[in-house]
PDB file of C-alpha atoms in Angstrom:
ATOM      1  CA  MET A   1     110.179 121.354  79.508  1.00 40.00           C
ATOM      2  CA  ASP A   2     106.615 120.072  79.301  1.00 47.00           C
ATOM      3  CA  LYS A   3     105.226 118.945  76.019  1.00 46.00           C
ATOM      4  CA  GLU A   4     101.999 120.926  75.603  1.00 49.00           C
ATOM      5  CA  GLU A   5      99.676 120.692  72.619  1.00 49.00           C
ATOM      6  CA  ASN A   6      96.527 122.662  71.811  1.00 49.00           C
ATOM      7  CA  THR A   7      95.689 120.884  68.569  1.00 41.00           C
ATOM      8  CA  GLU A   8      94.243 117.445  67.984  1.00 40.00           C
ATOM      9  CA  ALA A   9      97.016 115.029  68.901  1.00 37.00           C
ATOM     10  CA  SER A  10      97.529 111.580  70.318  1.00 35.00           C
ATOM     11  CA  VAL A  11      98.349 110.975  73.939  1.00 35.00           C
ATOM     12  CA  SER A  12     102.065 110.371  73.640  1.00 37.00           C
ATOM     13  CA  ILE A  13     104.617 109.677  76.345  1.00 38.00           C
ATOM     14  CA  SER A  14     107.886 111.579  76.395  1.00 37.00           C
ATOM     15  CA  ASN A  15     110.834 111.500  78.792  1.00 36.00           C
ATOM     16  CA  ASP A  16     111.673 115.193  78.971  1.00 38.00           C
ATOM     17  CA  ASP A  17     113.556 116.189  82.133  1.00 37.00           C
ATOM     18  CA  MET A  18     111.286 117.804  84.704  1.00 37.00           C
ATOM     19  CA  ASP A  19     111.488 119.083  88.237  1.00 40.00           C
ATOM     20  CA  ALA A  20     110.533 116.189  90.516  1.00 35.00           C
ATOM     21  CA  ASN A  21     108.160 118.471  92.402  1.00 38.00           C
ATOM     22  CA  ASP A  22     106.287 119.451  89.228  1.00 42.00           C
ATOM     23  CA  VAL A  23     103.471 116.933  89.598  1.00 37.00           C
ATOM     24  CA  GLU A  24     100.404 119.155  89.436  1.00 42.00           C
ATOM     25  CA  ASP A  25      98.279 119.721  86.363  1.00 43.00           C
ATOM     26  CA  ASN A  26      98.111 123.495  85.885  1.00 43.00           C
ATOM     27  CA  TYR A  27      95.252 123.352  83.417  1.00 41.00           C
ATOM     28  CA  ASP A  28      92.682 123.933  86.164  1.00 50.00           C
ATOM     29  CA  ASP A  29      94.258 127.333  86.772  1.00 48.00           C
ATOM     30  CA  ASP A  30      94.162 128.096  83.043  1.00 51.00           C
ATOM     31  CA  ASP A  31      90.457 127.235  82.990  1.00 52.00           C
ATOM     32  CA  ARG A  32      89.697 129.568  85.877  1.00 48.00           C
ATOM     33  CA  LYS A  33      91.597 132.399  84.195  1.00 46.00           C
ATOM     34  CA  ARG A  34      90.044 131.926  80.770  1.00 47.00           C
ATOM     35  CA  THR A  35      86.440 131.084  81.635  1.00 43.00           C
ATOM     36  CA  MET A  36      84.090 133.872  80.538  1.00 42.00           C
ATOM     37  CA  VAL A  37      80.731 134.608  82.111  1.00 44.00           C
ATOM     38  CA  LEU A  38      78.334 134.463  79.179  1.00 45.00           C
ATOM     39  CA  GLY A  39      75.077 134.832  81.085  1.00 49.00           C
ATOM     40  CA  PRO A  40      72.546 132.201  82.105  1.00 50.00           C
ATOM     41  CA  GLN A  41      71.889 129.325  79.742  1.00 55.00           C
ATOM     42  CA  VAL A  42      68.395 128.661  78.485  1.00 53.00           C
ATOM     43  CA  PRO A  43      66.956 125.315  77.383  1.00 52.00           C
ATOM     44  CA  LEU A  44      67.687 124.594  73.742  1.00 53.00           C
ATOM     45  CA  LYS A  45      63.966 124.250  73.113  1.00 52.00           C
ATOM     46  CA  ASP A  46      63.468 127.858  74.253  1.00 55.00           C
ATOM     47  CA  HIS A  47      66.543 129.047  72.395  1.00 54.00           C
ATOM     48  CA  LEU A  48      65.080 127.801  69.114  1.00 55.00           C
ATOM     49  CA  GLU A  49      62.095 130.073  69.649  1.00 56.00           C
ATOM     50  CA  LEU A  50      64.301 133.158  69.919  1.00 59.00           C
ATOM     51  CA  ASP A  51      64.508 135.217  66.730  1.00 58.00           C
ATOM     52  CA  LYS A  52      62.470 132.580  64.921  1.00 63.00           C
ATOM     53  CA  ASP A  53      61.366 135.190  62.392  1.00 65.00           C
ATOM     54  CA  ASP A  54      64.961 135.897  61.381  1.00 66.00           C
ATOM     55  CA  ASP A  55      65.633 133.596  58.406  1.00 70.00           C
ATOM     56  CA  SER A  56      69.421 133.856  58.605  1.00 71.00           C
ATOM     57  CA  LEU A  57      69.502 132.954  62.291  1.00 63.00           C
ATOM     58  CA  ARG A  58      67.023 130.126  61.723  1.00 59.00           C
ATOM     59  CA  ARG A  59      69.175 128.631  58.969  1.00 65.00           C
ATOM     60  CA  TRP A  60      72.296 128.965  61.136  1.00 60.00           C
ATOM     61  CA  LYS A  61      70.603 127.136  64.006  1.00 57.00           C
ATOM     62  CA  GLU A  62      69.381 124.402  61.672  1.00 59.00           C
ATOM     63  CA  GLN A  63      72.885 123.942  60.302  1.00 63.00           C
ATOM     64  CA  LEU A  64      74.359 123.788  63.807  1.00 62.00           C
ATOM     65  CA  LEU A  65      71.798 121.299  65.071  1.00 59.00           C
ATOM     66  CA  GLY A  66      71.893 119.038  62.038  1.00 57.00           C
ATOM     67  CA  ASP A  67      69.453 116.137  62.397  1.00 56.00           C
ATOM     68  CA  VAL A  68      68.495 116.791  66.026  1.00 58.00           C
ATOM     69  CA  ASP A  69      64.870 115.847  66.669  1.00 54.00           C
ATOM     70  CA  THR A  70      63.641 119.151  68.126  1.00 53.00           C
ATOM     71  CA  THR A  71      60.331 117.580  69.177  1.00 53.00           C
ATOM     72  CA  LYS A  72      62.211 115.508  71.783  1.00 51.00           C
ATOM     73  CA  LEU A  73      64.159 118.351  73.359  1.00 54.00           C
ATOM     74  CA  GLY A  74      63.652 118.712  77.095  1.00 54.00           C
ATOM     75  CA  GLU A  75      63.508 121.712  79.370  1.00 59.00           C
ATOM     76  CA  THR A  76      67.039 121.343  80.784  1.00 67.00           C
ATOM     77  CA  ALA A  77      69.370 124.276  80.110  1.00 71.00           C
ATOM     78  CA  GLU A  78      72.649 122.600  81.047  1.00 86.00           C
ATOM     79  CA  PRO A  79      74.324 120.420  78.399  1.00 91.00           C
ATOM     80  CA  GLU A  80      75.427 116.975  79.444  1.00 93.00           C
ATOM     81  CA  VAL A  81      78.436 115.157  78.008  1.00 97.00           C
ATOM     82  CA  THR A  82      79.033 111.502  78.828  1.00 97.00           C
ATOM     83  CA  ILE A  83      82.378 109.961  77.878  1.00 97.00           C
ATOM     84  CA  PHE A  84      81.595 106.278  77.933  1.00 95.00           C
ATOM     85  CA  ASN A  85      84.607 104.473  76.523  1.00 97.00           C
ATOM     86  CA  LEU A  86      88.248 104.693  75.512  1.00 97.00           C
ATOM     87  CA  THR A  87      89.561 102.478  72.719  1.00 97.00           C
ATOM     88  CA  ILE A  88      93.247 101.704  72.254  1.00 96.00           C
ATOM     89  CA  LEU A  89      94.042 101.187  68.576  1.00 96.00           C
ATOM     90  CA  THR A  90      97.227  99.528  67.368  1.00 95.00           C
ATOM     91  CA  PRO A  91      98.079  97.527  64.232  1.00 94.00           C
ATOM     92  CA  GLU A  92      99.743  94.925  66.433  1.00 92.00           C
ATOM     93  CA  ARG A  93      96.582  93.616  68.097  1.00 93.00           C
ATOM     94  CA  ALA A  94      92.805  93.834  68.169  1.00 93.00           C
ATOM     95  CA  ASP A  95      91.183  97.063  69.351  1.00 95.00           C
ATOM     96  CA  LEU A  96      90.899  97.243  73.129  1.00 95.00           C
ATOM     97  CA  VAL A  97      87.658  98.921  74.231  1.00 96.00           C
ATOM     98  CA  LEU A  98      87.694 100.117  77.840  1.00 96.00           C
ATOM     99  CA  PRO A  99      84.560 101.442  79.565  1.00 97.00           C
ATOM    100  CA  ILE A 100      84.857 104.705  81.485  1.00 96.00           C
ATOM    101  CA  PRO A 101      85.471 104.971  84.380  1.00 94.00           C
ATOM    102  CA  LEU A 102      88.489 102.752  83.776  1.00 96.00           C
ATOM    103  CA  VAL A 103      88.668  99.641  85.933  1.00 94.00           C
ATOM    104  CA  PRO A 104      92.155  98.696  87.186  1.00 95.00           C
ATOM    105  CA  ASP A 105      93.403  95.112  87.171  1.00 94.00           C
ATOM    106  CA  ASP A 106      94.767  93.319  90.239  1.00 94.00           C
ATOM    107  CA  LYS A 107      98.029  95.287  89.895  1.00 94.00           C
ATOM    108  CA  GLY A 108      96.230  98.611  89.742  1.00 96.00           C
ATOM    109  CA  TYR A 109      96.691  99.236  85.996  1.00 97.00           C
ATOM    110  CA  ALA A 110      93.852 100.295  83.712  1.00 97.00           C
ATOM    111  CA  PHE A 111      95.747  99.027  80.648  1.00 96.00           C
ATOM    112  CA  ALA A 112      99.247  98.240  79.383  1.00 96.00           C
ATOM    113  CA  LEU A 113     101.106  99.410  76.283  1.00 96.00           C
ATOM    114  CA  LYS A 114     104.069  97.737  74.610  1.00 96.00           C
ATOM    115  CA  ASP A 115     107.190  99.866  74.428  1.00 96.00           C
ATOM    116  CA  GLY A 116     108.183 101.034  70.966  1.00 94.00           C
ATOM    117  CA  SER A 117     104.721 100.328  69.541  1.00 95.00           C
ATOM    118  CA  THR A 118     102.458 102.533  67.439  1.00 95.00           C
ATOM    119  CA  TYR A 119      99.038 103.268  68.891  1.00 94.00           C
ATOM    120  CA  SER A 120      96.265 105.830  69.098  1.00 95.00           C
ATOM    121  CA  PHE A 121      93.392 106.563  71.460  1.00 95.00           C
ATOM    122  CA  ARG A 122      89.744 106.951  70.471  1.00 97.00           C
ATOM    123  CA  PHE A 123      87.108 108.463  72.754  1.00 96.00           C
ATOM    124  CA  SER A 124      83.355 107.941  72.326  1.00 97.00           C
ATOM    125  CA  PHE A 125      80.932 110.351  73.953  1.00 98.00           C
ATOM    126  CA  THR A 126      77.362 111.578  73.805  1.00 96.00           C
ATOM    127  CA  VAL A 127      75.902 115.083  74.117  1.00 95.00           C
ATOM    128  CA  SER A 128      72.401 115.702  75.439  1.00 91.00           C
ATOM    129  CA  ASN A 129      70.068 118.509  76.593  1.00 87.00           C
ATOM    130  CA  ASN A 130      71.871 121.444  74.984  1.00 87.00           C
ATOM    131  CA  ILE A 131      74.766 122.515  72.783  1.00 88.00           C
ATOM    132  CA  VAL A 132      78.182 122.143  74.433  1.00 93.00           C
ATOM    133  CA  SER A 133      80.684 124.812  73.391  1.00 92.00           C
ATOM    134  CA  GLY A 134      84.461 124.491  73.386  1.00 96.00           C
ATOM    135  CA  LEU A 135      84.653 120.926  74.637  1.00 97.00           C
ATOM    136  CA  ARG A 136      88.264 120.027  75.293  1.00 97.00           C
ATOM    137  CA  TYR A 137      90.312 117.573  77.289  1.00 96.00           C
ATOM    138  CA  THR A 138      93.627 117.521  79.085  1.00 96.00           C
ATOM    139  CA  HIS A 139      95.741 114.448  79.637  1.00 95.00           C
ATOM    140  CA  THR A 140      98.624 114.665  82.084  1.00 96.00           C
ATOM    141  CA  VAL A 141     101.040 111.808  82.746  1.00 95.00           C
ATOM    142  CA  TRP A 142     103.621 111.286  85.491  1.00 96.00           C
ATOM    143  CA  LYS A 143     106.361 108.706  85.964  1.00 95.00           C
ATOM    144  CA  THR A 144     107.877 108.330  89.428  1.00 93.00           C
ATOM    145  CA  GLY A 145     106.472 111.716  90.418  1.00 93.00           C
ATOM    146  CA  VAL A 146     107.856 113.574  87.392  1.00 95.00           C
ATOM    147  CA  ARG A 147     105.437 115.024  84.865  1.00 95.00           C
ATOM    148  CA  VAL A 148     106.361 113.701  81.426  1.00 92.00           C
ATOM    149  CA  GLU A 149     103.296 114.718  79.444  1.00 91.00           C
ATOM    150  CA  ASN A 150     100.746 117.546  79.516  1.00 92.00           C
ATOM    151  CA  GLN A 151      98.375 117.721  76.567  1.00 91.00           C
ATOM    152  CA  LYS A 152      95.523 120.137  75.963  1.00 93.00           C
ATOM    153  CA  VAL A 153      93.274 119.170  73.050  1.00 95.00           C
ATOM    154  CA  MET A 154      90.333 121.204  71.737  1.00 96.00           C
ATOM    155  CA  LEU A 155      87.535 119.014  70.380  1.00 96.00           C
ATOM    156  CA  GLY A 156      85.011 121.715  69.419  1.00 95.00           C
ATOM    157  CA  THR A 157      81.310 122.508  69.736  1.00 93.00           C
ATOM    158  CA  PHE A 158      78.690 119.754  69.571  1.00 93.00           C
ATOM    159  CA  SER A 159      74.907 119.681  69.377  1.00 90.00           C
ATOM    160  CA  PRO A 160      72.833 117.119  71.284  1.00 91.00           C
ATOM    161  CA  GLN A 161      71.996 113.926  69.433  1.00 89.00           C
ATOM    162  CA  GLN A 162      71.136 110.318  70.191  1.00 87.00           C
ATOM    163  CA  GLU A 163      74.119 108.937  68.275  1.00 93.00           C
ATOM    164  CA  SER A 164      77.536 109.058  69.890  1.00 95.00           C
ATOM    165  CA  TYR A 165      80.438 111.197  68.737  1.00 97.00           C
ATOM    166  CA  THR A 166      83.938 109.788  68.345  1.00 96.00           C
ATOM    167  CA  TYR A 167      87.308 111.470  68.462  1.00 96.00           C
ATOM    168  CA  GLU A 168      90.437 109.614  67.354  1.00 95.00           C
ATOM    169  CA  ALA A 169      93.814 111.055  68.226  1.00 91.00           C
ATOM    170  CA  GLU A 170      96.721 110.935  65.819  1.00 87.00           C
ATOM    171  CA  GLU A 171      98.864 107.820  65.802  1.00 90.00           C
ATOM    172  CA  ASP A 172     101.927 107.935  68.024  1.00 87.00           C
ATOM    173  CA  THR A 173     104.689 105.644  69.310  1.00 91.00           C
ATOM    174  CA  THR A 174     105.413 104.701  72.906  1.00 92.00           C
ATOM    175  CA  PRO A 175     108.989 105.227  74.113  1.00 91.00           C
ATOM    176  CA  SER A 176     111.202 102.170  74.114  1.00 93.00           C
ATOM    177  CA  GLY A 177     113.907 100.792  76.326  1.00 93.00           C
ATOM    178  CA  ILE A 178     114.247  99.659  79.898  1.00 93.00           C
ATOM    179  CA  PHE A 179     113.993 103.158  81.334  1.00 92.00           C
ATOM    180  CA  ALA A 180     110.693 103.797  79.539  1.00 94.00           C
ATOM    181  CA  ARG A 181     109.055 100.709  80.997  1.00 96.00           C
ATOM    182  CA  GLY A 182     107.186 100.682  84.249  1.00 96.00           C
ATOM    183  CA  SER A 183     104.259 102.322  85.982  1.00 97.00           C
ATOM    184  CA  TYR A 184     102.725 105.656  84.967  1.00 97.00           C
ATOM    185  CA  SER A 185      99.984 107.674  86.639  1.00 97.00           C
ATOM    186  CA  ALA A 186      97.662 109.889  84.619  1.00 97.00           C
ATOM    187  CA  LYS A 187      94.798 112.345  84.884  1.00 97.00           C
ATOM    188  CA  LEU A 188      92.135 112.775  82.179  1.00 97.00           C
ATOM    189  CA  LYS A 189      89.776 115.744  82.292  1.00 97.00           C
ATOM    190  CA  PHE A 190      87.002 116.930  79.945  1.00 98.00           C
ATOM    191  CA  VAL A 191      85.712 120.503  80.342  1.00 98.00           C
ATOM    192  CA  ASP A 192      83.843 123.095  78.240  1.00 96.00           C
ATOM    193  CA  ASP A 193      84.091 126.848  77.703  1.00 94.00           C
ATOM    194  CA  ASP A 194      81.837 127.496  80.707  1.00 92.00           C
ATOM    195  CA  GLY A 195      84.244 125.590  82.928  1.00 95.00           C
ATOM    196  CA  LYS A 196      81.824 122.705  83.443  1.00 96.00           C
ATOM    197  CA  VAL A 197      83.706 119.470  84.109  1.00 97.00           C
ATOM    198  CA  TYR A 198      82.281 116.294  82.554  1.00 98.00           C
ATOM    199  CA  LEU A 199      85.059 113.889  83.492  1.00 97.00           C
ATOM    200  CA  ASP A 200      87.914 114.194  85.974  1.00 97.00           C
ATOM    201  CA  MET A 201      89.595 110.814  86.277  1.00 97.00           C
ATOM    202  CA  ASN A 202      92.885 109.551  87.693  1.00 97.00           C
ATOM    203  CA  TYR A 203      94.280 106.180  86.682  1.00 97.00           C
ATOM    204  CA  CYS A 204      97.494 104.191  86.244  1.00 97.00           C
ATOM    205  CA  PHE A 205      98.847 102.305  83.253  1.00 97.00           C
ATOM    206  CA  GLU A 206     101.957 100.349  82.409  1.00 97.00           C
ATOM    207  CA  ILE A 207     104.491 100.356  79.592  1.00 97.00           C
ATOM    208  CA  ARG A 208     106.042  96.910  79.272  1.00 96.00           C
ATOM    209  CA  LYS A 209     108.306  94.883  77.002  1.00 94.00           C
ATOM    210  CA  ASP A 210     105.445  92.921  75.425  1.00 94.00           C
ATOM    211  CA  TRP A 211     101.723  93.304  74.993  1.00 93.00           C
ATOM    212  CA  PRO A 212      99.765  91.535  77.738  1.00 89.00           C
ATOM    213  CA  ALA A 213      98.212  88.235  76.778  1.00 83.00           C
ATOM    214  CA  SER A 214      94.696  88.559  75.418  1.00 69.00           C
ATOM    215  CA  ALA A 215      91.936  87.540  77.792  1.00 51.00           C
TER     216      ALA A 215
END
C-alpha cells in the first residue's frame, strides 16, 4: 500500500507493490473535500485595524507577525508564496541547490541520487502580502507507472516577511540495488488551507549506482 505521511518527513523512495494503474495523485480530491469557505480575505493592513482597541487581540497579532514592517504592507488581500529553490543535502557531496522550476538535463532528469545514500531535501520560500494558513505540500513519485511514494507534509502558518523561510525534511536513505535504479517521475505541489495552489510541478529524476560527476 502507499506510504502516506502527514508529519514533517523527508521525501523517501519505497518499492511497495502497487496496482500499475494507480498513477494519479489523490491529494487534489482530498483538498476539495477538506477546503472550508472562511469568507473573503481582507488585506493584512486592514486586518490590523480590526479590533485594534482589544489589547489581547493586538498582542496576538503582534506575536503572529513577528518583525513584519507593517508600514510596508500593501493593499493585496491574497497571500503569495514563492518556492524558489530545492537543495539536496547529503554528507557524501556538496549541497546541490536547484532553482524552481527545476530544469532538466539533456536526458530529461532534474537531478540524480546515488542508490543506498543518505540525503534530505530543503525548500526555501517567501511569503508576501498576507498571512498564509495551513501551507502544506505533497510529493508523489512513480516508477514505470507504479506509484511508489505519496507524502503529505504540513508546514504550518506563516506571516509575510522579506526574509525567506526554509524547511528541511528529515534525513532518509535511497533504496539500493539494481531494481531501485532508473528513472522516476514525480509531482510536487504546495497548497494552503484555502485550496490556493502556489506550485504544481512535474519532473523526473534518476537513481543511479554513483553520484554524477560535479560540474
